[in-house]
Amino acid sequence: MSAIAQSQKNSRPVARAKPWFAWGKWGLRVVAVSYLFLMIVLPLSAIFQNGFSQGLAAFYQELIAPIAFDALKLTLMVALIVTVINAVMGTLTAYALVRYDFPGKSLFNAMIDMPFAIPTLVTGVMLVALYGQQRTLGAWLGAQDIQVIFATPGIVLALLVITYPFVIRAVQPLLMETDIGQEEAAYTMGASKWTTFRKILLPTIFPAIVTGALLSFGRALGEFGSIVVVAGNIPGRTLTAPVHIYGQIESQNQHGASAVSILLLSISFLLILTVDWLQSRKRSTYVAN
């Protein structure tokens, strides 16, 4: 064998033996699953164990206790009101941001995400500063026999601020991807703006509206920080379920707090499953088209 051939043979890369166990890949999975277990599964199992520790009948009794039942009823009612308002106003806001130009549009668009950044307790303080009886607007509303702070309107306002971005941010990307040529063709054929929106745009963005609305509803169910400031927390009138849970913890009734928490968790989890199903359906439709 010549010296050149011997040199080429020696310079060939040596095939490394495949490790019998991929430590890096499995290590990453174990760390991720362990973190999920510690952060989600373990606390959930603890609260379920606590809630059902005295049996199903005791769990049910905690839910139908008058104060707990009124708190749950008020929470669901205000969350539903907020969801409907957000679905309408969020869609209109997203449409205005995507389809029209106006001074300060970029600043306004950035401010929509403010509720994600500021503490919810600060939101409550802002509303008290604006609608409190000692303030001009609050005093004027009081003279019209309209009470906002320490009443249901204050709870609705606080939840509207907290959940403001959800529908807008769900609908906005879909509107930006929609072909405006279809709308212009409809206008050319004599369709009004409302007819064009209802028959062309609405079917396209409806899943996004529902997704944002469900997220708003779920967020409104668990809001505590702003509500504890503006609601007054009067049992049977302005006490919501999250504040009731806090009161039960302070009263050393962990079983009652866990029972109401489990109901709120179950509703929220059902909403998350519904949102995931809607998003997977939207992706399937997008791939099919």
Short mmCIF file of C-alpha atoms in Angstrom, two decimals:
data_model
loop_
_atom_site.label_atom_id
_atom_site.label_comp_id
_atom_site.label_asym_id
_atom_site.label_seq_id
_atom_site.Cartn_x
_atom_site.Cartn_y
_atom_site.Cartn_z
CA MET A 1 0.00 0.00 0.00
CA SER A 2 1.39 3.35 -0.95
CA ALA A 3 2.14 6.02 1.63
CA ILE A 4 -0.68 8.25 0.25
CA ALA A 5 -3.30 5.48 0.54
CA GLN A 6 -2.15 4.70 4.05
CA SER A 7 -2.43 8.38 4.96
CA GLN A 8 -6.01 8.63 3.58
CA LYS A 9 -7.04 5.54 5.51
CA ASN A 10 -5.66 6.98 8.74
CA SER A 11 -7.44 10.35 8.17
CA ARG A 12 -10.96 8.83 7.80
CA PRO A 13 -13.28 9.84 10.59
CA VAL A 14 -13.77 7.09 13.07
CA ALA A 15 -17.45 6.22 13.53
CA ARG A 16 -18.33 6.72 17.16
CA ALA A 17 -20.35 4.09 18.91
CA LYS A 18 -23.91 5.19 19.56
CA PRO A 19 -24.53 5.57 23.29
CA TRP A 20 -26.97 2.93 24.51
CA PHE A 21 -28.91 5.56 26.47
CA ALA A 22 -29.55 9.18 25.39
CA TRP A 23 -28.87 10.90 28.72
CA GLY A 24 -29.39 14.42 27.40
CA LYS A 25 -32.73 13.76 25.74
CA TRP A 26 -34.21 11.78 28.63
CA GLY A 27 -32.71 14.08 31.21
CA LEU A 28 -34.49 17.06 29.61
CA ARG A 29 -37.80 15.20 29.62
CA VAL A 30 -37.44 14.15 33.24
CA VAL A 31 -36.64 17.73 34.33
CA ALA A 32 -39.61 19.18 32.38
CA VAL A 33 -42.10 16.59 33.65
CA SER A 34 -40.80 16.89 37.23
CA TYR A 35 -41.21 20.66 37.10
CA LEU A 36 -44.76 20.29 35.75
CA PHE A 37 -45.50 17.78 38.53
CA LEU A 38 -44.18 20.10 41.25
CA MET A 39 -45.85 23.26 39.93
CA ILE A 40 -49.25 21.93 38.79
CA VAL A 41 -50.00 18.31 39.64
CA LEU A 42 -48.84 18.32 43.27
CA PRO A 43 -50.78 21.50 44.32
CA LEU A 44 -53.87 20.28 42.43
CA SER A 45 -53.78 16.89 44.10
CA ALA A 46 -53.36 18.57 47.50
CA ILE A 47 -56.41 20.81 47.07
CA PHE A 48 -58.55 17.93 45.73
CA GLN A 49 -57.48 15.74 48.64
CA ASN A 50 -58.34 18.53 51.07
CA GLY A 51 -61.69 19.32 49.42
CA PHE A 52 -62.93 15.72 49.38
CA SER A 53 -61.34 14.67 52.69
CA GLN A 54 -64.72 14.73 54.50
CA GLY A 55 -66.67 13.04 51.73
CA LEU A 56 -68.79 14.13 48.80
CA ALA A 57 -71.76 15.19 50.96
CA ALA A 58 -69.61 17.59 53.03
CA PHE A 59 -68.09 18.95 49.83
CA TYR A 60 -71.56 19.65 48.44
CA GLN A 61 -72.70 21.26 51.70
CA GLU A 62 -69.79 23.72 51.55
CA LEU A 63 -70.86 24.77 48.05
CA ILE A 64 -74.53 25.30 48.89
CA ALA A 65 -73.86 27.16 52.15
CA PRO A 66 -75.71 30.51 51.73
CA ILE A 67 -72.64 32.77 51.76
CA ALA A 68 -70.64 30.49 49.43
CA PHE A 69 -73.58 30.00 47.06
CA ASP A 70 -74.27 33.75 46.81
CA ALA A 71 -70.57 34.41 46.23
CA LEU A 72 -70.43 31.81 43.43
CA LYS A 73 -73.64 33.14 41.87
CA LEU A 74 -72.32 36.73 41.88
CA THR A 75 -68.95 35.62 40.46
CA LEU A 76 -70.53 33.70 37.58
CA MET A 77 -72.97 36.55 36.86
CA VAL A 78 -70.35 39.32 36.67
CA ALA A 79 -67.99 37.06 34.70
CA LEU A 80 -70.75 36.45 32.16
CA ILE A 81 -71.54 40.19 31.88
CA VAL A 82 -67.86 41.00 31.41
CA THR A 83 -67.47 38.26 28.79
CA VAL A 84 -70.37 39.57 26.68
CA ILE A 85 -69.12 43.18 26.86
CA ASN A 86 -65.56 42.09 26.03
CA ALA A 87 -66.72 40.00 23.06
CA VAL A 88 -68.48 43.01 21.50
CA MET A 89 -66.12 45.85 22.44
CA GLY A 90 -62.97 43.77 21.98
CA THR A 91 -63.99 42.86 18.44
CA LEU A 92 -64.83 46.48 17.60
CA THR A 93 -61.53 47.69 19.05
CA ALA A 94 -59.53 45.09 17.12
CA TYR A 95 -61.36 46.04 13.91
CA ALA A 96 -60.63 49.75 14.42
CA LEU A 97 -56.95 49.04 15.13
CA VAL A 98 -56.49 46.88 12.03
CA ARG A 99 -58.65 48.66 9.48
CA TYR A 100 -58.17 52.36 10.35
CA ASP A 101 -55.30 54.77 10.93
CA PHE A 102 -55.59 57.54 13.53
CA PRO A 103 -53.23 59.71 15.59
CA GLY A 104 -51.71 57.85 18.55
CA LYS A 105 -52.62 54.43 17.17
CA SER A 106 -49.27 52.84 18.12
CA LEU A 107 -49.46 54.21 21.66
CA PHE A 108 -53.06 53.03 22.03
CA ASN A 109 -52.12 49.60 20.70
CA ALA A 110 -49.31 49.33 23.26
CA MET A 111 -51.55 50.46 26.13
CA ILE A 112 -53.94 47.56 25.52
CA ASP A 113 -51.45 45.22 27.18
CA MET A 114 -51.17 47.37 30.32
CA PRO A 115 -53.52 45.11 32.36
CA PHE A 116 -51.01 42.28 31.83
CA ALA A 117 -48.23 44.39 33.35
CA ILE A 118 -49.73 46.27 36.29
CA PRO A 119 -50.65 44.53 39.58
CA THR A 120 -54.38 43.95 39.83
CA LEU A 121 -54.38 45.61 43.25
CA VAL A 122 -53.27 48.81 41.53
CA THR A 123 -56.24 48.51 39.18
CA GLY A 124 -58.56 48.53 42.17
CA VAL A 125 -56.84 51.58 43.64
CA MET A 126 -57.13 53.41 40.28
CA LEU A 127 -60.88 52.74 40.17
CA VAL A 128 -61.33 53.95 43.75
CA ALA A 129 -59.37 57.10 42.90
CA LEU A 130 -61.67 57.73 39.93
CA TYR A 131 -65.10 56.60 41.17
CA GLY A 132 -64.73 57.10 44.94
CA GLN A 133 -67.33 59.25 46.65
CA GLN A 134 -64.71 61.90 47.44
CA ARG A 135 -63.80 62.31 43.75
CA THR A 136 -65.59 64.54 41.26
CA LEU A 137 -66.88 61.75 39.02
CA GLY A 138 -67.80 59.51 41.94
CA ALA A 139 -69.61 62.35 43.72
CA TRP A 140 -71.54 63.20 40.55
CA LEU A 141 -72.57 59.56 40.06
CA GLY A 142 -73.56 59.40 43.71
CA ALA A 143 -75.81 62.45 43.18
CA GLN A 144 -77.51 60.50 40.36
CA ASP A 145 -78.03 57.62 42.85
CA ILE A 146 -75.46 55.46 41.04
CA GLN A 147 -73.01 53.71 43.33
CA VAL A 148 -69.94 52.24 41.64
CA ILE A 149 -67.40 51.51 44.39
CA PHE A 150 -68.47 48.90 46.96
CA ALA A 151 -71.22 47.76 44.59
CA THR A 152 -71.65 45.40 41.62
CA PRO A 153 -70.81 48.07 38.96
CA GLY A 154 -67.38 48.48 40.59
CA ILE A 155 -66.78 44.72 40.33
CA VAL A 156 -67.78 44.70 36.65
CA LEU A 157 -65.54 47.71 35.91
CA ALA A 158 -62.55 46.10 37.64
CA LEU A 159 -63.03 42.86 35.71
CA LEU A 160 -63.42 44.75 32.43
CA VAL A 161 -60.06 46.44 32.98
CA ILE A 162 -58.33 43.19 33.96
CA THR A 163 -59.71 41.21 30.99
CA TYR A 164 -59.55 44.03 28.44
CA PRO A 165 -56.77 42.60 26.17
CA PHE A 166 -58.00 39.03 25.73
CA VAL A 167 -60.55 39.36 22.90
CA ILE A 168 -58.56 42.13 21.17
CA ARG A 169 -55.33 40.12 21.08
CA ALA A 170 -57.19 36.99 19.93
CA VAL A 171 -59.03 38.70 17.06
CA GLN A 172 -56.36 41.19 15.90
CA PRO A 173 -53.94 38.70 14.21
CA LEU A 174 -56.78 36.99 12.35
CA LEU A 175 -58.10 40.32 11.05
CA MET A 176 -54.60 41.24 9.83
CA GLU A 177 -54.41 37.99 7.84
CA THR A 178 -57.85 38.41 6.29
CA ASP A 179 -57.83 39.43 2.64
CA ILE A 180 -59.32 42.93 2.45
CA GLY A 181 -60.07 42.34 -1.25
CA GLN A 182 -63.16 40.30 -0.32
CA GLU A 183 -64.54 43.25 1.66
CA GLU A 184 -63.84 45.68 -1.18
CA ALA A 185 -65.55 43.32 -3.64
CA ALA A 186 -68.60 43.21 -1.37
CA TYR A 187 -68.69 47.03 -1.18
CA THR A 188 -68.46 47.18 -4.99
CA MET A 189 -71.50 44.89 -5.25
CA GLY A 190 -73.48 47.24 -3.00
CA ALA A 191 -73.21 45.50 0.36
CA SER A 192 -73.27 47.74 3.43
CA LYS A 193 -70.47 47.73 6.01
CA TRP A 194 -72.62 45.80 8.48
CA THR A 195 -73.61 43.17 5.87
CA THR A 196 -69.97 42.78 4.83
CA PHE A 197 -68.86 42.38 8.43
CA ARG A 198 -71.63 39.91 9.24
CA LYS A 199 -71.34 37.71 6.15
CA ILE A 200 -67.62 37.88 5.31
CA LEU A 201 -65.57 38.83 8.35
CA LEU A 202 -67.59 37.42 11.25
CA PRO A 203 -67.51 33.74 10.14
CA THR A 204 -63.72 34.00 9.82
CA ILE A 205 -63.00 35.65 13.17
CA PHE A 206 -65.76 34.00 15.19
CA PRO A 207 -63.53 31.21 16.64
CA ALA A 208 -61.04 33.88 17.78
CA ILE A 209 -63.85 35.89 19.41
CA VAL A 210 -65.02 32.78 21.27
CA THR A 211 -61.44 31.97 22.33
CA GLY A 212 -60.88 35.49 23.70
CA ALA A 213 -64.28 35.50 25.39
CA LEU A 214 -63.61 32.17 27.13
CA LEU A 215 -60.22 33.41 28.33
CA SER A 216 -61.92 36.56 29.66
CA PHE A 217 -64.48 34.46 31.50
CA GLY A 218 -61.83 32.25 33.06
CA ARG A 219 -59.73 35.24 34.12
CA ALA A 220 -62.77 36.99 35.62
CA LEU A 221 -63.64 33.90 37.68
CA GLY A 222 -60.37 33.98 39.59
CA GLU A 223 -59.73 37.72 39.97
CA PHE A 224 -58.94 38.75 43.54
CA GLY A 225 -56.59 41.75 43.82
CA SER A 226 -58.76 44.45 42.24
CA ILE A 227 -62.04 43.03 43.57
CA VAL A 228 -60.95 43.05 47.20
CA VAL A 229 -60.41 46.82 46.87
CA VAL A 230 -63.55 47.90 45.01
CA ALA A 231 -66.21 45.37 46.06
CA GLY A 232 -66.66 46.07 49.75
CA ASN A 233 -66.89 42.28 50.25
CA ILE A 234 -70.35 42.25 51.84
CA PRO A 235 -71.65 38.63 52.12
CA GLY A 236 -74.73 38.08 49.96
CA ARG A 237 -74.21 41.38 48.08
CA THR A 238 -70.67 42.08 46.89
CA LEU A 239 -68.65 39.11 48.14
CA THR A 240 -67.18 37.17 45.21
CA ALA A 241 -65.93 33.58 45.28
CA PRO A 242 -62.15 34.33 45.32
CA VAL A 243 -62.61 36.77 48.24
CA HIS A 244 -64.85 34.21 49.97
CA ILE A 245 -62.03 31.64 49.63
CA TYR A 246 -59.62 34.09 51.25
CA GLY A 247 -62.08 34.64 54.10
CA GLN A 248 -62.43 30.89 54.65
CA ILE A 249 -58.66 30.51 54.86
CA GLU A 250 -58.52 33.30 57.44
CA SER A 251 -61.29 31.54 59.40
CA GLN A 252 -59.28 28.30 59.42
CA ASN A 253 -61.93 26.57 57.26
CA GLN A 254 -59.59 25.05 54.70
CA HIS A 255 -62.17 22.46 53.67
CA GLY A 256 -64.67 25.15 52.67
CA ALA A 257 -61.98 27.13 50.84
CA SER A 258 -60.88 23.99 48.98
CA ALA A 259 -64.43 23.08 47.95
CA VAL A 260 -65.10 26.47 46.31
CA SER A 261 -61.60 26.45 44.80
CA ILE A 262 -62.18 23.02 43.24
CA LEU A 263 -65.36 24.26 41.57
CA LEU A 264 -63.59 27.33 40.13
CA LEU A 265 -60.65 25.17 39.03
CA SER A 266 -62.94 22.70 37.30
CA ILE A 267 -64.74 25.46 35.38
CA SER A 268 -61.41 27.05 34.37
CA PHE A 269 -59.97 23.70 33.25
CA LEU A 270 -63.07 23.02 31.14
CA LEU A 271 -62.63 26.46 29.53
CA ILE A 272 -58.95 25.74 28.78
CA LEU A 273 -59.87 22.44 27.13
CA THR A 274 -62.49 24.24 25.03
CA VAL A 275 -59.97 26.92 23.97
CA ASP A 276 -57.41 24.24 23.03
CA TRP A 277 -60.03 22.41 20.98
CA LEU A 278 -61.02 25.63 19.17
CA GLN A 279 -57.38 26.48 18.42
CA SER A 280 -56.60 22.99 17.10
CA ARG A 281 -59.71 23.17 14.94
CA LYS A 282 -58.60 26.58 13.62
CA ARG A 283 -55.13 25.20 12.78
CA SER A 284 -56.70 22.21 10.99
CA THR A 285 -58.92 24.52 8.94
CA TYR A 286 -55.91 26.75 8.09
CA VAL A 287 -53.82 23.73 6.95
CA ALA A 288 -56.74 22.34 4.91
CA ASN A 289 -57.14 25.65 3.09
#
